[in-house]
């Protein structure tokens, strides 16, 4: 597919925004990467200085510039503080796209994105993980605790395992619950995203159970692929366009809602209209308007909360950047959690600061990512919570990294998983 047929903005289209930067430095006070590195080129102001040079033809997209462009989580924290109202996230994505034409996107990112693009490869990953979970649950208790110490694990493997620690056990297994009402006539498509579909189905199971219990019939098209957020962030616009078009083609026009549970997946739909061919632009606009996060969908409805079931736990909540800043959803998950009887809700410090995962950032910049995750984990631990909730599959990876580094076993759940757990207690 030719990029010429799509409407996305190139770096030159952002020239005016880049010039608007007054160099006031306010972005420094909120940028997690700047806080971790102290490097001027890691914050939006520094990147705009570099990009100014590129736009004026004084600098070229060499490896050094590409490396500096890597240093952004796309968290949009700077946008909230910028008096000139500049969105570094969009500009940096456009700059990465131009840079990728010269420097490529790198082997590791290329490998990860190739896997996200293939449902066959993701299916194989699911088989491996399901087998691991089966074997693990079968032998749990028989494996000597110090077995892990026998093997000297290289740092790379330790880092990788820490990222996915929280995904290794399935919290909610699908159970058919007794529906409370006649099925609603609302036509819902559920987009579970690739992590919930292929890595750990717990959140997907919980979403289906909670919606069914509350009388909503849900469809999941068989051929949904990854939402494409990692491809867009890496500047691989060709892959992003292909994924966006495939997902749009799976959905009928007469759908009422497209429900997403993952903050990252939900946030990227707003970019679909600019990245698809002309004939799909109207459909993309229509479907983007119908996309809604599960927390918002449930908070706006009369949700069943059983009177005789409770979860006696201390809970804290981490705000995903892609939910709070991109979709303006932050009160809704708290509203849901506070409705559950027995829950002692505790706000953590800086609940809306990025978790440090940011897609492939945690793999390409492991040390900076760990420093950011570590601070987040400490804020979670300080609340003395039994459980930390979040609404993003990517944030689960960042929180898992930080908590594992701090030897904490606090579980990480989606608010909907707790609702499903409550319903299961209710039906016992
Ligand atoms: S806050 Fe905005 S205007 Fe100020 S230095 Fe940062 S990017 Fe530039
Ligand atoms: S989007 Fe986030 S990581 Fe990137 S420059 Fe802004 S504050 Fe820093």
CSV table of C-alpha atoms and ligand atoms in Angstrom, one decimal:
chain,number,residue,atom,x,y,z
A,1,UNK,CA,0.0,0.0,0.0
A,2,UNK,CA,1.3,3.4,-0.9
A,3,UNK,CA,1.6,6.0,1.9
A,4,UNK,CA,0.7,8.7,-0.7
A,5,UNK,CA,-2.9,7.7,-0.5
A,6,UNK,CA,-3.2,8.4,3.3
A,7,UNK,CA,-3.4,11.7,5.1
A,8,UNK,CA,-0.9,11.5,7.9
A,9,UNK,CA,1.2,14.6,8.7
A,10,UNK,CA,4.9,14.6,7.8
A,11,UNK,CA,7.5,16.3,10.0
A,12,UNK,CA,7.4,19.4,7.7
A,13,UNK,CA,3.7,19.7,8.4
A,14,UNK,CA,4.7,20.2,12.1
A,15,UNK,CA,7.2,23.0,11.4
A,16,UNK,CA,5.1,25.7,12.8
A,17,UNK,CA,4.5,23.8,16.1
A,18,UNK,CA,8.3,23.1,16.4
A,19,UNK,CA,9.0,26.9,15.9
A,20,UNK,CA,6.3,27.7,18.6
A,21,UNK,CA,8.5,26.3,21.3
A,22,UNK,CA,9.6,29.3,23.4
A,23,UNK,CA,12.3,27.2,25.3
A,24,UNK,CA,10.6,28.0,28.6
A,25,UNK,CA,11.7,24.6,30.0
A,26,UNK,CA,8.4,23.9,31.7
A,27,UNK,CA,8.4,20.4,30.1
A,28,UNK,CA,11.5,19.5,32.0
A,29,UNK,CA,9.5,19.5,35.3
A,30,UNK,CA,7.2,16.7,34.1
A,31,UNK,CA,9.1,14.6,31.7
A,32,UNK,CA,9.9,11.2,33.2
A,33,UNK,CA,12.7,10.5,30.8
A,34,UNK,CA,14.4,13.9,31.6
A,35,UNK,CA,14.0,13.1,35.3
A,36,UNK,CA,15.8,9.7,34.8
A,37,UNK,CA,18.5,11.0,32.4
A,38,UNK,CA,19.0,14.7,33.0
A,39,UNK,CA,19.7,15.0,29.2
A,40,UNK,CA,18.4,18.1,27.4
A,41,UNK,CA,17.8,16.0,24.3
A,42,UNK,CA,15.5,13.6,26.2
A,43,UNK,CA,12.8,16.3,26.8
A,44,UNK,CA,10.5,17.9,24.2
A,45,UNK,CA,12.4,21.2,24.2
A,46,UNK,CA,15.7,19.5,23.3
A,47,UNK,CA,14.1,17.4,20.6
A,48,UNK,CA,12.5,20.5,19.1
A,49,UNK,CA,15.9,22.1,18.9
A,50,UNK,CA,17.2,19.1,17.0
A,51,UNK,CA,14.1,19.0,14.8
A,52,UNK,CA,14.4,22.7,14.0
A,53,UNK,CA,17.9,21.9,12.6
A,54,UNK,CA,16.4,19.1,10.5
A,55,UNK,CA,13.6,21.2,9.1
A,56,UNK,CA,16.0,24.0,8.3
A,57,UNK,CA,18.3,21.6,6.5
A,58,UNK,CA,21.2,22.2,9.0
A,59,UNK,CA,21.0,18.7,10.5
A,60,UNK,CA,20.5,15.3,9.0
A,61,UNK,CA,18.7,12.2,10.3
A,62,UNK,CA,21.8,10.4,11.4
A,63,UNK,CA,22.2,7.6,13.9
A,64,UNK,CA,22.8,10.1,16.8
A,65,UNK,CA,19.5,12.0,16.0
A,66,UNK,CA,17.7,8.7,15.7
A,67,UNK,CA,19.0,7.7,19.2
A,68,UNK,CA,17.8,10.9,20.7
A,69,UNK,CA,14.4,10.4,19.1
A,70,UNK,CA,14.2,7.1,20.9
A,71,UNK,CA,14.2,8.9,24.3
A,72,UNK,CA,10.5,9.6,24.5
A,73,UNK,CA,7.7,7.6,26.1
A,74,UNK,CA,4.9,9.3,24.2
A,75,UNK,CA,3.3,9.9,27.6
A,76,UNK,CA,2.0,13.4,26.7
A,77,UNK,CA,2.8,14.7,30.2
A,78,UNK,CA,4.7,17.7,28.6
A,79,UNK,CA,1.6,18.6,26.5
A,80,UNK,CA,-0.4,19.3,29.6
A,81,UNK,CA,2.2,21.8,30.8
A,82,UNK,CA,3.3,23.4,27.6
A,83,UNK,CA,2.1,27.0,27.4
A,84,UNK,CA,2.5,26.8,23.5
A,85,UNK,CA,0.2,23.7,23.4
A,86,UNK,CA,2.7,21.6,21.4
A,87,UNK,CA,2.1,17.8,21.2
A,88,UNK,CA,5.6,16.3,21.3
A,89,UNK,CA,4.1,12.8,21.1
A,90,UNK,CA,2.7,13.4,17.5
A,91,UNK,CA,5.8,15.3,16.3
A,92,UNK,CA,8.2,12.7,17.6
A,93,UNK,CA,6.2,9.9,16.0
A,94,UNK,CA,6.4,11.8,12.6
A,95,UNK,CA,10.1,12.4,13.1
A,96,UNK,CA,10.7,8.8,13.9
A,97,UNK,CA,8.9,7.9,10.6
A,98,UNK,CA,11.3,10.2,8.6
A,99,UNK,CA,14.3,8.9,10.5
A,100,UNK,CA,13.3,5.2,9.9
A,101,UNK,CA,13.5,5.9,6.2
A,102,UNK,CA,17.2,6.6,6.6
A,103,UNK,CA,18.2,4.6,9.6
A,104,UNK,CA,15.6,1.8,9.7
A,105,UNK,CA,13.8,0.9,13.0
A,106,UNK,CA,16.4,-1.5,14.3
A,107,UNK,CA,16.5,-5.3,14.5
A,108,UNK,CA,14.8,-5.7,17.9
A,109,UNK,CA,11.9,-3.3,17.2
A,110,UNK,CA,11.6,-4.8,13.7
A,111,UNK,CA,11.4,-8.3,15.1
A,112,UNK,CA,8.7,-7.3,17.7
A,113,UNK,CA,6.6,-5.5,15.2
A,114,UNK,CA,6.8,-8.4,12.7
A,115,UNK,CA,5.3,-10.6,15.4
A,116,UNK,CA,2.6,-8.2,16.3
A,117,UNK,CA,1.6,-8.1,12.6
A,118,UNK,CA,1.2,-11.9,12.4
A,119,UNK,CA,-1.8,-13.6,14.1
A,120,UNK,CA,-0.1,-16.9,13.3
A,121,UNK,CA,3.0,-16.0,15.2
A,122,UNK,CA,0.9,-14.6,18.1
A,123,UNK,CA,-1.1,-17.9,18.1
A,124,UNK,CA,2.1,-19.9,18.5
A,125,UNK,CA,3.1,-17.6,21.4
A,126,UNK,CA,-0.2,-18.3,23.0
A,127,UNK,CA,0.3,-22.1,22.7
A,128,UNK,CA,3.7,-21.8,24.3
A,129,UNK,CA,2.4,-19.7,27.2
A,130,UNK,CA,-0.7,-21.9,27.7
A,131,UNK,CA,1.6,-25.0,27.9
A,132,UNK,CA,3.9,-23.1,30.3
A,133,UNK,CA,0.9,-22.2,32.5
A,134,UNK,CA,-0.4,-25.9,32.5
A,135,UNK,CA,3.0,-27.3,33.4
A,136,UNK,CA,3.6,-24.6,36.0
A,137,UNK,CA,0.2,-25.2,37.7
A,138,UNK,CA,0.8,-29.0,37.6
A,139,UNK,CA,4.2,-28.9,39.1
A,140,UNK,CA,3.8,-26.0,41.4
A,141,UNK,CA,4.8,-27.0,44.8
A,142,UNK,CA,7.1,-29.8,43.6
A,143,UNK,CA,9.7,-27.5,42.0
A,144,UNK,CA,12.4,-26.8,44.6
A,145,UNK,CA,12.3,-23.1,45.4
A,146,UNK,CA,16.0,-22.6,44.6
A,147,UNK,CA,15.9,-24.3,41.2
A,148,UNK,CA,16.0,-20.9,39.5
A,149,UNK,CA,19.4,-20.3,41.2
A,150,UNK,CA,20.9,-23.3,39.5
A,151,UNK,CA,20.8,-21.5,36.2
A,152,UNK,CA,22.8,-18.3,35.9
A,153,UNK,CA,20.4,-16.2,34.0
A,154,UNK,CA,21.8,-13.5,31.8
A,155,UNK,CA,20.7,-10.0,32.5
A,156,UNK,CA,18.7,-9.8,29.3
A,157,UNK,CA,16.6,-12.8,30.3
A,158,UNK,CA,16.1,-11.5,33.8
A,159,UNK,CA,14.9,-8.1,32.4
A,160,UNK,CA,12.6,-9.9,30.0
A,161,UNK,CA,11.1,-12.2,32.7
A,162,UNK,CA,10.6,-9.2,35.0
A,163,UNK,CA,8.5,-7.5,32.3
A,164,UNK,CA,6.2,-10.4,31.8
A,165,UNK,CA,6.1,-11.8,35.4
A,166,UNK,CA,2.5,-10.5,35.9
A,167,UNK,CA,1.3,-12.2,32.7
A,168,UNK,CA,2.3,-15.7,33.7
A,169,UNK,CA,-0.8,-16.6,35.8
A,170,UNK,CA,-4.3,-16.3,34.5
A,171,UNK,CA,-6.3,-14.5,37.2
A,172,UNK,CA,-9.9,-14.9,35.8
A,173,UNK,CA,-10.8,-18.0,33.8
A,174,UNK,CA,-13.9,-17.7,31.7
A,175,UNK,CA,-17.1,-18.9,33.5
A,176,UNK,CA,-20.6,-18.6,32.1
A,177,UNK,CA,-22.4,-16.4,34.6
A,178,UNK,CA,-26.2,-16.2,35.1
A,179,UNK,CA,-27.3,-13.0,33.1
A,180,UNK,CA,-29.4,-10.6,35.1
A,181,UNK,CA,-31.4,-9.2,32.3
A,182,UNK,CA,-32.7,-10.0,28.8
A,183,UNK,CA,-29.8,-9.4,26.4
A,184,UNK,CA,-29.7,-5.7,25.4
A,185,UNK,CA,-30.2,-4.9,21.7
A,186,UNK,CA,-27.1,-2.7,21.7
A,187,UNK,CA,-24.7,-4.0,19.1
A,188,UNK,CA,-21.2,-4.3,20.7
A,189,UNK,CA,-17.9,-5.2,19.1
A,190,UNK,CA,-15.2,-5.9,21.6
A,191,UNK,CA,-11.5,-5.3,20.6
A,192,UNK,CA,-9.4,-7.2,23.1
A,193,UNK,CA,-6.0,-6.3,21.7
A,194,UNK,CA,-3.1,-8.8,21.1
A,195,UNK,CA,-1.9,-9.1,24.7
A,196,UNK,CA,-5.3,-10.1,26.1
A,197,UNK,CA,-5.9,-12.3,23.1
A,198,UNK,CA,-2.6,-14.0,22.9
A,199,UNK,CA,-0.5,-13.6,26.0
A,200,UNK,CA,-3.0,-13.7,28.9
A,201,UNK,CA,-6.7,-14.0,28.5
A,202,UNK,CA,-7.7,-13.0,32.0
A,203,UNK,CA,-8.8,-9.5,31.2
A,204,UNK,CA,-10.6,-10.6,28.1
A,205,UNK,CA,-12.4,-13.3,30.1
A,206,UNK,CA,-13.4,-10.7,32.8
A,207,UNK,CA,-14.7,-8.2,30.2
A,208,UNK,CA,-16.9,-10.9,28.6
A,209,UNK,CA,-18.2,-12.1,31.9
A,210,UNK,CA,-19.0,-8.6,33.2
A,211,UNK,CA,-20.7,-7.5,30.0
A,212,UNK,CA,-22.7,-10.8,29.7
A,213,UNK,CA,-23.8,-10.6,33.4
A,214,UNK,CA,-25.1,-7.1,32.8
A,215,UNK,CA,-27.1,-8.1,29.7
A,216,UNK,CA,-24.8,-7.1,26.9
A,217,UNK,CA,-24.1,-9.4,24.0
A,218,UNK,CA,-20.6,-9.1,22.6
A,219,UNK,CA,-19.0,-10.0,19.3
A,220,UNK,CA,-15.2,-10.4,18.7
A,221,UNK,CA,-14.4,-10.5,15.0
A,222,UNK,CA,-12.1,-13.5,14.4
A,223,UNK,CA,-9.5,-11.6,12.2
A,224,UNK,CA,-8.8,-8.6,14.4
A,225,UNK,CA,-5.1,-7.9,14.5
A,226,UNK,CA,-2.9,-5.8,16.8
A,227,UNK,CA,-4.2,-2.2,17.1
A,228,UNK,CA,-0.9,-0.9,15.6
A,229,UNK,CA,0.2,1.4,18.5
A,230,UNK,CA,3.8,0.1,18.6
A,231,UNK,CA,4.1,0.5,14.8
A,232,UNK,CA,2.9,4.1,14.9
A,233,UNK,CA,5.1,4.9,17.8
A,234,UNK,CA,8.2,3.4,16.0
A,235,UNK,CA,7.4,5.4,12.9
A,236,UNK,CA,6.6,2.3,10.9
A,237,UNK,CA,3.6,3.9,9.3
A,238,UNK,CA,3.2,1.3,6.5
A,239,UNK,CA,2.6,-1.4,9.1
A,240,UNK,CA,0.3,0.9,11.1
A,241,UNK,CA,-1.8,1.6,8.1
A,242,UNK,CA,-2.1,-2.1,7.2
A,243,UNK,CA,-3.2,-3.0,10.8
A,244,UNK,CA,-5.7,-0.1,11.0
A,245,UNK,CA,-7.3,-1.0,7.7
A,246,UNK,CA,-7.5,-4.7,8.6
A,247,UNK,CA,-9.2,-3.9,11.9
A,248,UNK,CA,-11.7,-1.5,10.3
A,249,UNK,CA,-12.6,-4.1,7.7
A,250,UNK,CA,-13.6,-6.5,10.4
A,251,UNK,CA,-16.4,-4.2,11.7
A,252,UNK,CA,-19.8,-3.7,10.3
A,253,UNK,CA,-21.0,-0.1,9.9
A,254,UNK,CA,-24.1,-0.6,12.0
A,255,UNK,CA,-22.2,-1.3,15.2
A,256,UNK,CA,-23.2,0.8,18.3
A,257,UNK,CA,-20.0,0.6,20.3
A,258,UNK,CA,-16.5,-0.7,19.9
A,259,UNK,CA,-15.3,-1.5,23.4
A,260,UNK,CA,-11.6,-1.6,24.3
A,261,UNK,CA,-10.2,-2.5,27.7
A,262,UNK,CA,-6.6,-1.6,27.0
A,263,UNK,CA,-5.8,2.1,27.2
A,264,UNK,CA,-3.1,1.8,24.5
A,265,UNK,CA,-5.4,0.1,22.0
A,266,UNK,CA,-8.3,2.5,22.6
A,267,UNK,CA,-6.1,5.6,22.2
A,268,UNK,CA,-4.7,4.7,18.8
A,269,UNK,CA,-8.1,4.5,17.0
A,270,UNK,CA,-8.3,8.3,16.9
A,271,UNK,CA,-5.3,8.2,14.5
A,272,UNK,CA,-6.9,5.6,12.1
A,273,UNK,CA,-8.7,8.2,9.9
A,274,UNK,CA,-5.3,9.8,8.9
A,275,UNK,CA,-3.6,6.5,8.1
A,276,UNK,CA,-6.1,4.7,5.9
A,277,UNK,CA,-6.9,5.0,2.2
A,278,UNK,CA,-9.5,7.5,1.2
A,279,UNK,CA,-12.3,5.0,0.8
A,280,UNK,CA,-11.9,4.0,4.4
A,281,UNK,CA,-11.6,7.5,5.9
A,282,UNK,CA,-15.3,8.0,6.7
A,283,UNK,CA,-15.7,4.5,8.2
A,284,UNK,CA,-12.6,5.2,10.3
A,285,UNK,CA,-14.1,8.5,11.6
A,286,UNK,CA,-17.4,6.9,12.3
A,287,UNK,CA,-15.9,3.9,14.2
A,288,UNK,CA,-13.5,6.2,16.1
A,289,UNK,CA,-16.5,8.0,17.5
A,290,UNK,CA,-18.0,4.7,18.6
A,291,UNK,CA,-14.9,3.5,20.4
A,292,UNK,CA,-15.2,3.6,24.1
A,293,UNK,CA,-13.1,2.3,27.0
A,294,UNK,CA,-14.8,-0.4,29.2
A,295,UNK,CA,-14.4,1.7,32.4
A,296,UNK,CA,-16.3,4.5,30.8
A,297,UNK,CA,-18.9,2.2,29.3
A,298,UNK,CA,-19.6,0.5,32.6
A,299,UNK,CA,-19.4,3.7,34.7
A,300,UNK,CA,-22.1,5.3,32.6
A,301,UNK,CA,-24.5,2.4,33.2
A,302,UNK,CA,-26.4,0.9,36.0
A,303,UNK,CA,-23.9,-1.7,36.9
A,304,UNK,CA,-24.8,-4.8,38.9
A,305,UNK,CA,-23.1,-4.7,42.3
A,306,UNK,CA,-24.1,-7.7,44.4
A,307,UNK,CA,-25.0,-6.8,48.0
A,308,UNK,CA,-23.8,-10.0,49.6
A,309,UNK,CA,-20.4,-10.3,48.0
A,310,UNK,CA,-17.3,-8.3,48.9
A,311,UNK,CA,-13.6,-8.1,48.3
A,312,UNK,CA,-11.7,-7.1,51.4
A,313,UNK,CA,-8.6,-5.7,49.9
A,314,UNK,CA,-6.6,-2.5,49.9
A,315,UNK,CA,-6.5,-1.3,46.3
A,316,UNK,CA,-4.6,1.5,44.5
A,317,UNK,CA,-4.8,2.6,40.9
A,318,UNK,CA,-2.3,3.5,38.2
A,319,UNK,CA,-3.6,5.9,35.5
A,320,UNK,CA,-2.3,4.8,32.1
A,321,UNK,CA,-1.1,7.8,30.0
A,322,UNK,CA,-3.2,6.5,27.1
A,323,UNK,CA,-6.3,6.5,29.1
A,324,UNK,CA,-6.0,9.7,31.2
A,325,UNK,CA,-4.3,12.0,28.7
A,326,UNK,CA,-5.5,10.6,25.4
A,327,UNK,CA,-9.0,9.5,26.3
A,328,UNK,CA,-9.7,11.7,29.4
A,329,UNK,CA,-10.8,8.6,31.4
A,330,UNK,CA,-9.6,8.6,35.0
A,331,UNK,CA,-12.6,9.0,37.3
A,332,UNK,CA,-14.5,6.1,35.8
A,333,UNK,CA,-12.2,3.2,37.0
A,334,UNK,CA,-12.1,4.7,40.5
A,335,UNK,CA,-15.9,5.0,40.5
A,336,UNK,CA,-16.1,1.3,39.6
A,337,UNK,CA,-13.6,0.1,42.2
A,338,UNK,CA,-15.2,2.2,45.0
A,339,UNK,CA,-18.6,0.6,44.3
A,340,UNK,CA,-17.2,-2.9,45.2
A,341,UNK,CA,-18.0,-3.7,48.9
A,342,UNK,CA,-15.0,-4.2,51.1
A,343,UNK,CA,-12.5,-2.3,49.0
A,344,UNK,CA,-10.3,0.1,50.8
A,345,UNK,CA,-9.2,2.5,48.0
A,346,UNK,CA,-5.9,4.3,48.4
A,347,UNK,CA,-4.6,6.9,46.0
A,348,UNK,CA,-0.9,6.6,45.2
A,349,UNK,CA,1.5,9.5,44.8
A,350,UNK,CA,1.8,10.5,41.1
A,351,UNK,CA,-0.7,8.0,39.9
A,352,UNK,CA,-0.7,9.5,36.4
A,353,UNK,CA,3.1,9.5,35.9
A,354,UNK,CA,4.1,7.0,33.2
A,355,UNK,CA,4.9,3.4,34.2
A,356,UNK,CA,8.1,3.4,32.1
A,357,UNK,CA,7.0,0.5,29.7
A,358,UNK,CA,5.8,2.6,26.7
A,359,UNK,CA,5.6,-0.2,24.1
A,360,UNK,CA,9.0,-1.1,22.9
A,361,UNK,CA,10.7,1.6,25.0
A,362,UNK,CA,11.2,-0.9,27.9
A,363,UNK,CA,13.2,-3.2,25.5
A,364,UNK,CA,15.1,-0.5,23.6
A,365,UNK,CA,15.9,1.6,26.7
A,366,UNK,CA,15.9,-0.9,29.6
A,367,UNK,CA,17.9,1.1,32.1
A,368,UNK,CA,15.8,4.3,31.8
A,369,UNK,CA,12.6,2.3,31.7
A,370,UNK,CA,13.6,0.5,34.9
A,371,UNK,CA,14.4,3.7,36.7
A,372,UNK,CA,10.9,5.1,35.9
A,373,UNK,CA,9.2,1.8,36.8
A,374,UNK,CA,11.1,1.6,40.0
A,375,UNK,CA,9.8,5.0,41.2
A,376,UNK,CA,6.2,3.9,40.2
A,377,UNK,CA,6.6,0.7,42.1
A,378,UNK,CA,7.8,2.5,45.2
A,379,UNK,CA,4.7,4.7,45.1
A,380,UNK,CA,2.5,1.6,44.9
A,381,UNK,CA,4.3,-0.1,47.8
A,382,UNK,CA,4.0,3.1,49.9
A,383,UNK,CA,0.2,2.8,49.8
A,384,UNK,CA,0.5,-0.7,51.4
A,385,UNK,CA,-2.1,-1.8,48.9
A,386,UNK,CA,-2.8,-5.6,48.4
A,387,UNK,CA,-3.5,-5.1,44.7
A,388,UNK,CA,-2.7,-2.4,42.1
A,389,UNK,CA,-5.2,-1.9,39.4
A,390,UNK,CA,-4.6,-0.4,36.0
A,391,UNK,CA,-6.4,-0.4,32.6
A,392,UNK,CA,-3.7,-1.1,30.1
A,393,UNK,CA,-1.9,-4.2,29.0
A,394,UNK,CA,1.3,-2.2,28.4
A,395,UNK,CA,1.2,-0.6,31.9
A,396,UNK,CA,0.9,-4.0,33.4
A,397,UNK,CA,4.3,-4.7,31.8
A,398,UNK,CA,5.9,-1.5,33.3
A,399,UNK,CA,4.4,-2.1,36.8
A,400,UNK,CA,5.5,-5.8,36.7
A,401,UNK,CA,9.0,-4.7,35.9
A,402,UNK,CA,9.1,-2.2,38.7
A,403,UNK,CA,7.5,-4.4,41.3
A,404,UNK,CA,9.6,-7.4,40.5
A,405,UNK,CA,12.8,-5.3,40.7
A,406,UNK,CA,11.7,-4.3,44.2
A,407,UNK,CA,10.9,-8.0,45.1
A,408,UNK,CA,7.2,-7.1,45.5
A,409,UNK,CA,4.5,-9.7,44.6
A,410,UNK,CA,1.6,-7.2,44.6
A,411,UNK,CA,-0.7,-8.5,41.9
A,412,UNK,CA,-1.7,-6.2,39.0
A,413,UNK,CA,-5.3,-6.4,37.9
A,414,UNK,CA,-7.7,-4.6,35.6
A,415,UNK,CA,-10.7,-3.1,37.5
A,416,UNK,CA,-12.9,-5.4,35.4
A,417,UNK,CA,-11.1,-8.5,36.7
A,418,UNK,CA,-12.1,-7.5,40.2
A,419,UNK,CA,-15.7,-7.1,39.1
A,420,UNK,CA,-15.6,-10.5,37.5
A,421,UNK,CA,-14.1,-11.9,40.8
A,422,UNK,CA,-17.0,-10.3,42.7
A,423,UNK,CA,-19.6,-11.9,40.5
A,424,UNK,CA,-17.9,-15.3,40.9
A,425,UNK,CA,-18.0,-14.9,44.7
A,426,UNK,CA,-21.7,-13.8,44.4
A,427,UNK,CA,-22.6,-16.9,42.4
A,428,UNK,CA,-20.8,-19.4,44.7
B,1,LIG,S1,7.0,23.6,27.7
B,1,LIG,FE1,6.5,23.7,25.5
B,1,LIG,S2,7.2,25.8,24.9
B,1,LIG,FE2,8.2,25.4,26.9
B,1,LIG,S3,10.2,24.5,26.4
B,1,LIG,FE3,8.8,22.7,26.6
B,1,LIG,S4,8.0,22.4,24.5
B,1,LIG,FE4,8.9,24.4,24.5
B,2,LIG,S1,5.8,12.8,25.8
B,2,LIG,FE1,6.5,12.3,27.9
B,2,LIG,S2,8.5,11.3,27.6
B,2,LIG,FE2,8.1,12.4,25.7
B,2,LIG,S3,9.0,14.4,25.9
B,2,LIG,FE3,6.9,14.6,26.6
B,2,LIG,S4,6.9,14.2,28.8
B,2,LIG,FE4,8.9,13.5,28.0
